[in-house]
Short mmCIF file of C-alpha atoms in Angstrom, two decimals:
data_model
loop_
_atom_site.label_atom_id
_atom_site.label_comp_id
_atom_site.label_asym_id
_atom_site.label_seq_id
_atom_site.Cartn_x
_atom_site.Cartn_y
_atom_site.Cartn_z
CA UNK J 1 -82.86 -34.79 11.55
CA UNK J 2 -86.18 -33.06 11.97
CA UNK J 3 -88.73 -33.88 9.31
CA UNK J 4 -91.27 -31.22 8.52
CA UNK J 5 -93.36 -33.30 6.15
CA UNK J 6 -96.18 -35.66 6.84
CA UNK J 7 -95.76 -39.10 8.24
CA UNK J 8 -94.38 -41.91 6.02
CA UNK J 9 -96.56 -42.89 3.05
CA UNK J 10 -94.56 -45.94 1.83
CA UNK J 11 -95.47 -49.56 2.32
CA UNK J 12 -92.73 -52.10 2.08
CA UNK J 13 -94.23 -55.52 1.57
CA UNK J 14 -92.06 -58.74 1.50
CA UNK J 15 -92.98 -60.81 -1.45
CA UNK J 16 -94.02 -64.52 -0.65
CA UNK J 17 -91.16 -65.68 -2.95
CA UNK J 18 -88.58 -64.13 -0.53
CA UNK J 19 -89.82 -66.22 2.38
CA UNK J 20 -86.99 -68.46 3.66
CA UNK J 21 -84.27 -66.32 2.18
CA UNK J 22 -81.19 -66.05 4.29
CA UNK J 23 -81.99 -63.26 6.88
CA UNK J 24 -78.24 -62.76 7.34
CA UNK J 25 -77.93 -61.28 3.86
CA UNK J 26 -75.67 -58.12 4.08
CA UNK J 27 -77.60 -54.92 4.29
CA UNK J 28 -76.54 -52.69 1.39
CA UNK J 29 -78.79 -49.66 1.74
CA UNK J 30 -80.52 -48.25 4.85
CA UNK J 31 -82.56 -45.15 4.36
CA UNK J 32 -85.08 -43.94 7.07
CA UNK J 33 -87.64 -41.23 6.76
CA UNK J 34 -86.04 -39.57 3.82
CA UNK J 35 -87.91 -36.66 2.21
CA UNK J 36 -86.78 -34.31 -0.51
CA UNK J 37 -88.19 -31.04 -1.69
CA UNK J 38 -87.23 -27.81 -3.44
CA UNK J 39 -87.46 -24.83 -1.03
CA UNK J 40 -90.53 -22.77 -1.78
CA UNK J 41 -91.18 -25.30 -4.57
CA UNK J 42 -92.42 -28.83 -5.17
CA UNK J 43 -92.05 -31.89 -3.00
CA UNK J 44 -89.91 -34.34 -4.83
CA UNK J 45 -90.19 -37.30 -2.35
CA UNK J 46 -92.46 -37.77 0.63
CA UNK J 47 -91.00 -39.44 3.73
CA UNK J 48 -89.72 -42.84 2.62
CA UNK J 49 -87.89 -45.80 4.32
CA UNK J 50 -85.87 -48.36 2.42
CA UNK J 51 -83.74 -51.35 3.33
CA UNK J 52 -81.89 -53.19 0.57
CA UNK J 53 -79.92 -56.38 1.08
CA UNK J 54 -77.37 -58.30 -1.05
CA UNK J 55 -78.80 -60.94 -3.30
CA UNK J 56 -82.29 -59.36 -3.27
CA UNK J 57 -84.41 -57.30 -5.68
CA UNK J 58 -86.37 -54.30 -4.33
CA UNK J 59 -89.09 -52.69 -6.68
CA UNK J 60 -90.06 -49.05 -6.21
CA UNK J 61 -93.62 -48.52 -7.47
CA UNK J 62 -96.03 -45.73 -7.53
CA UNK J 63 -97.54 -43.16 -9.96
CA UNK J 64 -95.43 -40.87 -12.15
CA UNK J 65 -94.35 -37.99 -9.98
CA UNK J 66 -94.19 -40.03 -6.68
CA UNK J 67 -90.38 -39.78 -6.51
CA UNK J 68 -89.06 -43.18 -7.74
CA UNK J 69 -86.41 -41.77 -9.99
CA UNK J 70 -85.51 -39.05 -7.40
CA UNK J 71 -84.93 -41.69 -4.74
CA UNK J 72 -82.73 -43.81 -7.09
CA UNK J 73 -80.64 -40.72 -7.88
CA UNK J 74 -80.35 -39.68 -4.36
CA UNK J 75 -78.72 -43.15 -3.47
CA UNK J 76 -75.89 -42.09 -5.68
CA UNK J 77 -75.71 -38.50 -4.38
CA UNK J 78 -77.17 -36.99 -7.56
CA UNK J 79 -79.82 -34.49 -6.34
CA UNK J 80 -81.48 -31.69 -8.26
CA UNK J 81 -79.91 -28.22 -7.61
CA UNK J 82 -81.31 -26.46 -4.55
CA UNK J 83 -82.99 -29.69 -3.39
CA UNK J 84 -82.96 -30.23 0.41
CA UNK J 85 -83.18 -33.57 2.19
CA UNK J 86 -84.31 -34.60 5.63
CA UNK J 87 -83.72 -38.09 7.07
CA UNK J 88 -82.86 -39.98 10.20
CA UNK J 89 -80.56 -42.50 8.50
CA UNK J 90 -78.88 -42.73 5.09
CA UNK J 91 -76.23 -45.33 4.40
CA UNK J 92 -75.26 -46.83 1.07
CA UNK J 93 -72.44 -49.50 1.24
CA UNK J 94 -71.05 -48.09 4.47
CA UNK J 95 -71.12 -44.44 3.20
CA UNK J 96 -73.29 -41.63 4.50
CA UNK J 97 -73.98 -40.33 1.04
CA UNK J 98 -75.07 -36.81 1.96
CA UNK J 99 -71.72 -36.09 3.56
CA UNK J 100 -69.49 -37.59 0.86
CA UNK J 101 -67.25 -35.18 -1.03
CA UNK J 102 -67.24 -35.06 -4.85
CA UNK J 103 -64.14 -37.35 -5.14
CA UNK J 104 -65.57 -40.02 -2.76
CA UNK J 105 -68.87 -39.85 -4.61
CA UNK J 106 -67.08 -40.47 -7.96
CA UNK J 107 -65.20 -43.30 -6.65
CA UNK J 108 -68.35 -44.99 -5.15
CA UNK J 109 -70.19 -44.53 -8.37
CA UNK J 110 -67.27 -45.89 -10.44
CA UNK J 111 -66.49 -48.95 -8.23
CA UNK J 112 -69.49 -50.02 -6.10
CA UNK J 113 -72.69 -48.64 -7.59
CA UNK J 114 -74.07 -48.81 -11.13
CA UNK J 115 -77.09 -46.74 -12.27
CA UNK J 116 -78.99 -47.34 -15.51
CA UNK J 117 -81.39 -44.28 -15.98
CA UNK J 118 -84.74 -43.96 -17.60
CA UNK J 119 -83.07 -42.59 -20.77
CA UNK J 120 -80.06 -44.99 -21.11
CA UNK J 121 -79.54 -44.08 -24.81
CA UNK J 122 -78.60 -40.51 -23.94
CA UNK J 123 -75.66 -41.88 -21.98
CA UNK J 124 -74.33 -43.84 -24.84
CA UNK J 125 -71.71 -42.07 -27.01
CA UNK J 126 -73.30 -42.11 -30.47
CA UNK J 127 -69.91 -42.28 -32.09
CA UNK J 128 -68.67 -45.31 -30.28
CA UNK J 129 -69.36 -48.97 -31.32
CA UNK J 130 -71.26 -51.31 -28.90
CA UNK J 131 -68.23 -53.40 -28.14
CA UNK J 132 -66.24 -50.39 -27.17
CA UNK J 133 -69.11 -48.93 -25.04
CA UNK J 134 -69.23 -52.12 -23.00
CA UNK J 135 -65.45 -52.39 -22.54
CA UNK J 136 -65.15 -48.72 -21.57
CA UNK J 137 -66.63 -49.26 -18.06
CA UNK J 138 -64.87 -52.63 -17.30
CA UNK J 139 -61.60 -52.42 -15.33
CA UNK J 140 -60.05 -55.05 -17.68
CA UNK J 141 -62.33 -56.34 -20.40
CA UNK J 142 -61.30 -58.92 -22.94
CA UNK J 143 -63.02 -59.35 -26.27
CA UNK J 144 -64.57 -62.66 -24.93
CA UNK J 145 -65.82 -60.88 -21.73
CA UNK J 146 -67.56 -58.18 -23.75
CA UNK J 147 -69.44 -60.80 -25.87
CA UNK J 148 -70.34 -62.72 -22.76
CA UNK J 149 -71.98 -59.65 -21.26
CA UNK J 150 -73.76 -58.95 -24.51
CA UNK J 151 -75.21 -62.46 -24.46
CA UNK J 152 -75.94 -62.21 -20.73
CA UNK J 153 -78.12 -59.17 -21.57
CA UNK J 154 -80.00 -60.90 -24.33
CA UNK J 155 -78.08 -59.10 -27.10
CA UNK J 156 -76.85 -60.61 -30.34
CA UNK J 157 -73.11 -61.14 -30.86
CA UNK J 158 -73.16 -61.92 -34.53
CA UNK J 159 -74.47 -60.04 -37.65
CA UNK J 160 -72.16 -57.23 -36.90
CA UNK J 161 -74.17 -56.01 -33.91
CA UNK J 162 -71.13 -55.46 -31.60
CA UNK J 163 -69.80 -52.95 -34.27
CA UNK J 164 -72.95 -51.00 -34.61
CA UNK J 165 -73.42 -47.67 -32.99
CA UNK J 166 -76.29 -46.61 -30.51
CA UNK J 167 -78.16 -44.77 -33.14
CA UNK J 168 -78.42 -47.85 -35.32
CA UNK J 169 -80.07 -50.00 -32.69
CA UNK J 170 -83.58 -49.98 -31.12
CA UNK J 171 -84.48 -48.21 -27.84
CA UNK J 172 -84.83 -51.61 -26.14
CA UNK J 173 -81.47 -52.68 -27.33
CA UNK J 174 -79.94 -49.37 -26.16
CA UNK J 175 -81.46 -50.17 -22.76
CA UNK J 176 -79.77 -53.54 -22.70
CA UNK J 177 -76.40 -52.25 -23.80
CA UNK J 178 -76.52 -49.69 -20.97
CA UNK J 179 -77.21 -52.66 -18.53
CA UNK J 180 -74.22 -54.54 -19.96
CA UNK J 181 -72.02 -51.37 -19.35
CA UNK J 182 -73.28 -51.31 -15.77
CA UNK J 183 -72.53 -55.03 -15.19
CA UNK J 184 -69.03 -54.60 -16.60
CA UNK J 185 -68.13 -52.64 -13.41
CA UNK J 186 -69.02 -55.69 -11.23
CA UNK J 187 -70.94 -53.42 -8.82
CA UNK J 188 -72.38 -54.40 -5.40
CA UNK J 189 -75.51 -52.27 -5.99
CA UNK J 190 -77.40 -52.02 -9.24
CA UNK J 191 -79.98 -49.11 -9.66
CA UNK J 192 -82.44 -49.47 -12.60
CA UNK J 193 -84.93 -46.97 -13.66
CA UNK J 194 -87.79 -48.67 -15.74
CA UNK J 195 -85.58 -51.59 -17.01
CA UNK J 196 -88.24 -53.00 -19.29
CA UNK J 197 -89.55 -49.75 -20.81
CA UNK J 198 -89.76 -50.13 -24.61
CA UNK J 199 -89.39 -54.01 -24.48
CA UNK J 200 -91.88 -56.53 -25.77
CA UNK J 201 -93.32 -59.16 -23.47
CA UNK J 202 -90.81 -61.91 -24.38
CA UNK J 203 -87.82 -59.64 -23.73
CA UNK J 204 -89.60 -58.51 -20.40
CA UNK J 205 -89.69 -62.04 -19.26
CA UNK J 206 -86.03 -62.42 -20.27
CA UNK J 207 -85.04 -59.32 -18.38
CA UNK J 208 -86.96 -60.65 -15.24
CA UNK J 209 -85.12 -63.97 -15.48
CA UNK J 210 -81.79 -62.13 -15.91
CA UNK J 211 -82.33 -59.84 -12.93
CA UNK J 212 -83.17 -62.81 -10.79
CA UNK J 213 -80.01 -64.58 -12.01
CA UNK J 214 -77.79 -61.60 -11.34
CA UNK J 215 -79.21 -61.21 -7.76
CA UNK J 216 -78.74 -64.93 -7.00
CA UNK J 217 -75.47 -65.70 -8.81
CA UNK J 218 -73.59 -62.43 -8.18
CA UNK J 219 -75.16 -61.69 -4.76
CA UNK J 220 -76.06 -58.35 -6.41
CA UNK J 221 -78.50 -55.89 -4.65
CA UNK J 222 -80.86 -54.56 -7.15
CA UNK J 223 -83.23 -51.62 -6.78
CA UNK J 224 -85.59 -50.87 -9.66
CA UNK J 225 -88.14 -48.17 -10.30
CA UNK J 226 -90.94 -49.94 -12.19
CA UNK J 227 -94.40 -49.51 -13.65
CA UNK J 228 -94.43 -52.98 -14.96
CA UNK J 229 -96.58 -55.21 -12.58
CA UNK J 230 -95.62 -58.33 -14.36
CA UNK J 231 -91.89 -57.72 -13.86
CA UNK J 232 -92.40 -56.87 -10.28
CA UNK J 233 -94.42 -60.07 -9.70
CA UNK J 234 -91.84 -62.05 -11.60
CA UNK J 235 -88.62 -61.10 -9.72
CA UNK J 236 -89.03 -58.75 -6.90
CA UNK J 237 -88.37 -59.80 -3.27
CA UNK J 238 -89.68 -56.56 -1.84
CA UNK J 239 -91.94 -53.82 -3.04
CA UNK J 240 -91.86 -50.14 -1.81
CA UNK J 241 -95.00 -48.25 -2.73
CA UNK J 242 -94.47 -44.47 -3.16
CA UNK J 243 -97.34 -42.02 -3.26
CA UNK J 244 -97.56 -38.55 -4.90
CA UNK J 245 -97.60 -35.39 -2.84
CA UNK J 246 -100.93 -34.56 -4.29
CA UNK J 247 -103.79 -36.89 -5.21
CA UNK J 248 -104.45 -37.64 -8.86
CA UNK J 249 -107.64 -35.99 -10.08
CA UNK J 250 -110.16 -38.50 -11.67
CA UNK J 251 -110.27 -38.29 -15.45
CA UNK J 252 -113.11 -38.92 -17.85
CA UNK J 253 -112.57 -41.22 -20.85
CA UNK J 254 -112.94 -39.47 -24.08
CA UNK J 255 -114.90 -41.46 -26.54
CA UNK J 256 -112.89 -42.44 -29.69
CA UNK J 257 -113.82 -40.36 -32.74
CA UNK J 258 -115.22 -42.12 -35.81
CA UNK J 259 -112.54 -43.92 -37.67
CA UNK J 260 -111.24 -41.89 -40.74
CA UNK J 261 -111.83 -43.48 -44.02
CA UNK J 262 -108.48 -44.75 -45.39
CA UNK J 263 -106.86 -44.06 -48.76
CA UNK J 264 -109.86 -45.06 -50.77
CA UNK J 265 -111.46 -41.65 -50.02
CA UNK J 266 -108.22 -39.56 -49.97
CA UNK J 267 -105.65 -41.63 -51.78
CA UNK J 268 -102.78 -38.97 -51.57
CA UNK J 269 -103.60 -37.09 -48.41
CA UNK J 270 -101.09 -38.10 -45.87
CA UNK J 271 -97.66 -39.43 -45.36
CA UNK J 272 -96.53 -42.55 -47.25
CA UNK J 273 -93.33 -44.67 -47.38
CA UNK J 274 -92.96 -46.98 -50.30
CA UNK J 275 -90.55 -50.08 -50.39
CA UNK J 276 -88.27 -48.37 -47.75
CA UNK J 277 -85.07 -50.37 -46.96
CA UNK J 278 -82.40 -49.58 -44.42
CA UNK J 279 -79.15 -51.48 -43.90
CA UNK J 280 -76.76 -50.88 -40.95
CA UNK J 281 -73.16 -51.64 -41.87
CA UNK J 282 -70.04 -52.18 -39.81
CA UNK J 283 -66.79 -54.10 -39.78
CA UNK J 284 -67.52 -56.00 -43.01
CA UNK J 285 -70.95 -56.98 -42.00
CA UNK J 286 -74.42 -55.62 -42.95
CA UNK J 287 -77.66 -55.85 -40.88
CA UNK J 288 -80.86 -55.28 -42.75
CA UNK J 289 -83.13 -53.22 -40.51
CA UNK J 290 -86.11 -52.55 -42.85
CA UNK J 291 -86.77 -54.61 -46.00
CA UNK J 292 -89.02 -52.99 -48.59
CA UNK J 293 -91.49 -51.64 -45.98
CA UNK J 294 -94.56 -49.82 -46.95
CA UNK J 295 -96.41 -47.40 -44.66
CA UNK J 296 -99.29 -44.92 -44.88
CA UNK J 297 -100.74 -42.51 -42.34
CA UNK J 298 -103.65 -40.63 -43.77
CA UNK J 299 -104.43 -37.12 -42.50
CA UNK J 300 -106.28 -37.20 -39.28
CA UNK J 301 -105.71 -40.92 -38.61
CA UNK J 302 -104.33 -42.77 -35.56
CA UNK J 303 -101.87 -45.44 -36.72
CA UNK J 304 -99.67 -47.83 -34.85
CA UNK J 305 -96.45 -49.61 -35.61
CA UNK J 306 -96.00 -52.69 -33.48
CA UNK J 307 -93.61 -55.64 -33.35
CA UNK J 308 -90.83 -57.24 -31.27
CA UNK J 309 -87.89 -55.26 -29.95
CA UNK J 310 -85.39 -54.77 -32.84
CA UNK J 311 -87.98 -55.30 -35.52
CA UNK J 312 -87.43 -51.85 -37.15
CA UNK J 313 -90.14 -49.80 -35.61
CA UNK J 314 -88.09 -46.76 -34.35
CA UNK J 315 -86.00 -46.92 -37.60
CA UNK J 316 -89.21 -46.63 -39.67
CA UNK J 317 -90.25 -43.69 -37.53
CA UNK J 318 -86.93 -41.98 -37.90
CA UNK J 319 -87.04 -42.47 -41.66
CA UNK J 320 -90.35 -40.62 -41.74
CA UNK J 321 -89.00 -37.88 -39.55
CA UNK J 322 -85.97 -37.51 -41.87
CA UNK J 323 -83.49 -38.63 -39.23
CA UNK J 324 -82.56 -41.83 -40.95
CA UNK J 325 -81.76 -41.96 -44.60
CA UNK J 326 -83.14 -45.13 -46.32
CA UNK J 327 -81.02 -46.96 -48.79
CA UNK J 328 -84.01 -47.51 -51.07
CA UNK J 329 -87.53 -46.51 -51.37
CA UNK J 330 -89.56 -43.33 -51.55
CA UNK J 331 -91.34 -40.94 -49.15
CA UNK J 332 -94.50 -39.01 -50.20
CA UNK J 333 -96.29 -36.21 -48.46
CA UNK J 334 -99.81 -35.35 -49.67
CA UNK J 335 -98.88 -36.76 -53.08
CA UNK J 336 -95.59 -34.95 -53.41
CA UNK J 337 -92.10 -36.32 -53.06
CA UNK J 338 -90.59 -35.80 -49.56
CA UNK J 339 -86.84 -35.58 -49.18
CA UNK J 340 -85.18 -38.44 -47.33
CA UNK J 341 -82.93 -36.23 -45.04
CA UNK J 342 -84.37 -33.67 -42.79
CA UNK J 343 -81.73 -31.12 -43.74
CA UNK J 344 -83.00 -31.31 -47.33
CA UNK J 345 -86.57 -30.78 -46.48
CA UNK J 346 -88.39 -27.39 -46.64
CA UNK J 347 -89.02 -25.52 -43.44
CA UNK J 348 -92.72 -26.21 -43.91
CA UNK J 349 -92.09 -30.03 -43.99
CA UNK J 350 -90.17 -29.59 -40.65
CA UNK J 351 -93.17 -27.78 -39.23
CA UNK J 352 -95.66 -30.27 -40.38
CA UNK J 353 -93.89 -33.49 -39.26
CA UNK J 354 -92.93 -33.51 -35.59
CA UNK J 355 -91.29 -36.38 -33.58
CA UNK J 356 -92.04 -37.06 -29.89
CA UNK J 357 -89.10 -39.21 -28.69
CA UNK J 358 -89.23 -42.17 -26.31
CA UNK J 359 -87.04 -40.46 -23.73
CA UNK J 360 -87.90 -36.78 -23.42
CA UNK J 361 -85.32 -36.22 -20.71
CA UNK J 362 -82.54 -36.94 -23.27
CA UNK J 363 -84.23 -34.51 -25.74
CA UNK J 364 -84.80 -31.57 -23.38
CA UNK J 365 -81.83 -29.35 -22.75
CA UNK J 366 -81.17 -29.79 -18.94
CA UNK J 367 -79.83 -26.19 -18.66
CA UNK J 368 -82.97 -24.62 -20.05
CA UNK J 369 -86.30 -24.04 -18.37
CA UNK J 370 -89.41 -25.45 -19.76
CA UNK J 371 -90.41 -21.98 -20.97
CA UNK J 372 -87.14 -21.60 -22.89
CA UNK J 373 -87.56 -25.09 -24.42
CA UNK J 374 -91.02 -24.11 -25.79
CA UNK J 375 -90.04 -20.62 -26.88
CA UNK J 376 -87.19 -21.80 -29.21
CA UNK J 377 -89.45 -23.60 -31.84
CA UNK J 378 -92.03 -20.77 -31.55
CA UNK J 379 -89.43 -18.25 -32.66
CA UNK J 380 -88.39 -20.67 -35.43
CA UNK J 381 -91.76 -21.56 -36.79
CA UNK J 382 -93.87 -18.44 -36.08
CA UNK J 383 -93.67 -14.61 -36.28
CA UNK J 384 -95.15 -14.10 -32.81
CA UNK J 385 -93.96 -11.25 -30.73
CA UNK J 386 -92.21 -11.81 -27.39
CA UNK J 387 -95.53 -11.26 -25.55
CA UNK J 388 -97.35 -13.39 -27.90
CA UNK J 389 -94.88 -16.17 -27.32
CA UNK J 390 -95.33 -15.98 -23.61
CA UNK J 391 -99.05 -16.25 -24.05
CA UNK J 392 -98.79 -19.13 -26.46
CA UNK J 393 -96.46 -21.05 -24.02
CA UNK J 394 -99.17 -20.69 -21.39
CA UNK J 395 -101.67 -21.87 -23.72
CA UNK J 396 -99.67 -24.95 -24.82
CA UNK J 397 -99.05 -26.01 -21.22
CA UNK J 398 -102.76 -25.75 -20.58
CA UNK J 399 -103.42 -27.83 -23.66
CA UNK J 400 -101.19 -30.76 -22.16
CA UNK J 401 -102.69 -30.27 -18.68
CA UNK J 402 -99.75 -28.60 -17.06
CA UNK J 403 -99.80 -25.50 -14.90
CA UNK J 404 -98.44 -22.17 -16.20
CA UNK J 405 -95.78 -21.85 -13.49
CA UNK J 406 -93.97 -24.86 -15.12
CA UNK J 407 -92.24 -22.29 -17.39
CA UNK J 408 -89.76 -21.76 -14.61
CA UNK J 409 -88.94 -25.34 -13.88
CA UNK J 410 -86.10 -27.41 -15.37
CA UNK J 411 -86.57 -30.91 -16.95
CA UNK J 412 -84.96 -32.71 -13.83
CA UNK J 413 -87.65 -31.19 -11.63
CA UNK J 414 -90.43 -33.02 -13.47
CA UNK J 415 -91.79 -36.58 -13.35
CA UNK J 416 -91.50 -38.80 -16.41
CA UNK J 417 -95.13 -38.13 -17.22
CA UNK J 418 -94.72 -34.38 -16.88
CA UNK J 419 -91.63 -34.42 -19.19
CA UNK J 420 -93.61 -36.36 -21.74
CA UNK J 421 -96.37 -33.70 -21.69
CA UNK J 422 -93.71 -30.94 -22.17
CA UNK J 423 -92.26 -33.02 -25.16
CA UNK J 424 -95.71 -33.11 -26.64
CA UNK J 425 -96.20 -29.42 -26.12
CA UNK J 426 -92.89 -28.70 -27.76
CA UNK J 427 -94.06 -30.70 -30.81
CA UNK J 428 -97.30 -28.77 -30.81
CA UNK J 429 -95.58 -25.40 -30.99
CA UNK J 430 -95.20 -25.94 -34.72
CA UNK J 431 -98.85 -26.61 -35.20
CA UNK J 432 -97.95 -30.00 -36.95
CA UNK J 433 -100.07 -32.11 -39.22
CA UNK J 434 -98.24 -35.42 -38.45
CA UNK J 435 -97.13 -36.35 -34.94
CA UNK J 436 -94.76 -39.29 -34.77
CA UNK J 437 -94.69 -40.82 -31.17
CA UNK J 438 -91.94 -43.30 -30.20
CA UNK J 439 -92.96 -45.46 -27.12
CA UNK J 440 -94.08 -42.29 -25.26
CA UNK J 441 -95.97 -44.30 -22.61
CA UNK J 442 -93.35 -47.07 -22.02
CA UNK J 443 -91.92 -45.60 -18.82
CA UNK J 444 -95.31 -44.38 -17.39
CA UNK J 445 -97.61 -45.94 -14.77
CA UNK J 446 -100.94 -47.26 -16.26
CA UNK J 447 -103.06 -44.24 -15.19
CA UNK J 448 -100.55 -41.64 -16.60
CA UNK J 449 -100.18 -43.74 -19.83
CA UNK J 450 -103.97 -43.58 -20.38
CA UNK J 451 -103.95 -39.82 -19.52
CA UNK J 452 -101.29 -39.34 -22.20
CA UNK J 453 -103.21 -41.28 -24.76
CA UNK J 454 -106.42 -39.46 -24.01
CA UNK J 455 -104.64 -36.10 -24.32
CA UNK J 456 -103.32 -37.06 -27.78
CA UNK J 457 -106.76 -38.32 -28.74
CA UNK J 458 -108.19 -34.98 -27.82
CA UNK J 459 -105.50 -33.08 -29.58
CA UNK J 460 -105.98 -35.24 -32.70
CA UNK J 461 -109.65 -34.38 -32.77
CA UNK J 462 -109.12 -30.62 -32.15
CA UNK J 463 -106.33 -30.10 -34.62
CA UNK J 464 -107.07 -32.90 -37.18
CA UNK J 465 -103.58 -34.27 -36.75
CA UNK J 466 -102.43 -37.65 -37.86
CA UNK J 467 -100.75 -39.47 -35.01
CA UNK J 468 -98.53 -42.51 -35.41
CA UNK J 469 -97.57 -44.67 -32.35
CA UNK J 470 -94.67 -47.01 -32.00
CA UNK J 471 -95.68 -49.13 -28.99
CA UNK J 472 -95.45 -52.40 -27.26
CA UNK J 473 -98.49 -51.86 -25.20
CA UNK J 474 -101.13 -53.58 -27.35
CA UNK J 475 -104.03 -52.63 -25.04
CA UNK J 476 -103.43 -48.94 -25.76
CA UNK J 477 -102.90 -49.64 -29.47
CA UNK J 478 -106.22 -51.55 -29.55
CA UNK J 479 -107.98 -48.61 -27.72
CA UNK J 480 -106.55 -45.56 -29.44
CA UNK J 481 -105.66 -46.37 -33.03
CA UNK J 482 -107.55 -46.99 -36.27
CA UNK J 483 -104.89 -49.00 -38.17
CA UNK J 484 -101.89 -51.12 -37.36
CA UNK J 485 -98.62 -51.95 -39.16
CA UNK J 486 -96.98 -55.05 -37.82
CA UNK J 487 -93.11 -55.44 -38.24
CA UNK J 488 -91.01 -58.48 -37.76
CA UNK J 489 -87.22 -58.57 -38.40
CA UNK J 490 -87.63 -55.47 -40.55
CA UNK J 491 -90.40 -56.79 -42.71
CA UNK J 492 -93.98 -55.67 -42.93
CA UNK J 493 -96.01 -58.78 -42.10
CA UNK J 494 -99.44 -57.30 -41.80
CA UNK J 495 -101.39 -53.99 -42.22
CA UNK J 496 -104.93 -53.11 -41.70
CA UNK J 497 -107.73 -52.06 -39.28
CA UNK J 498 -106.76 -52.31 -35.65
CA UNK J 499 -110.12 -54.03 -34.83
CA UNK J 500 -109.33 -56.83 -37.32
CA UNK J 501 -105.53 -57.29 -36.56
CA UNK J 502 -105.58 -56.93 -32.85
CA UNK J 503 -108.40 -59.39 -32.28
CA UNK J 504 -106.50 -62.26 -33.97
#
């Protein structure tokens, strides 16, 4: 096919670890000079070539917006509406994917290719138990086979975990459950979008070892979009570097504001949790997620909640947001009791406390434009006219460094970093006093992650907001927060100034 876009910008580099591998490994994917764009709209993928072989791991790297997720989804024939492709070759497991009819595509996805997206939690039925979710995708899965898959993906098989539901496990655990579901299909090609997002370093190392084991023992071809250089170094045989259609503008670091005095100066000004406990129950078992945890976020502060995957960080954030009812303990807002359940809180409390989720794609309605997503909370929390709402949306997009014409785009047309900015803008529509951020940089490249943290730092200063970050990225916590709460197995093990705790 003719290709109207610039010359290829990818650079496929064999990793030294792959030297000496069997050169006769079966070729699973061949893509040559593939480019994707929206007519009269954005370029989604610059010309890219890709060769994937059985038993090998290929990493797609590059800045947010370079097209990594778009390329993965194109391999399974899942393109954005109106997108056009140009290529000279496109073969996946012997199929010319662009010419497959819907029935053939479904068969290929069900039997040969498994895809785990950037927001795996949104693909897990919240009403199903973990054991049933894993068994659902297997042609014939015994109880033992399900437990073996959970173990293989570094998930517990005791303590009632297989009988918990997705909403009762951490984001990192949801990601590994989705991986177990994918492996249950025994695919020939495994596509992973940011497989270690939201995981602590120990689990990242485990996942690297697991992926290497899967490629070697199963002869599985793996393609992963990844911002984690340590994961790439640890397990990738080949690296394909993608570039954005437009160069990234240099950004100036914003100096941190003076640390706010803690509760000694303002003992009741902020949001507080006291002796909060949460237990998840199922099939005669009980799993303690939070054990008498205390938490405080003074007004205008920058606070972090850190700890290993599954330690209760997201659960604590959901308790503060009113999305998880604690079994014991109390919540206080500016010295006054705060209802445990969001539905029992006053509208003013909903406005003041806003949650930015880890995976904005799952939180944004795919059938609504960005403008519609921002307009809805403005209608709920303000009395602005239609014209004023339109002006406010433009202002919000500008605040999060997005162009005004994004009002006409849909979530799937944006990169992970752009969706995260939209998610922040939506939270800002309510002019909140407390912003709860759950791993919002976990799936972003380092430059975009810093840009998002700089953005939040600026917004915190301009609006005197308190921002709470749940994060595994300790370098960002050290640079952008005042105080840290450290959780381990549901218990608060330390709390204090970031400078003191992060230097130990």
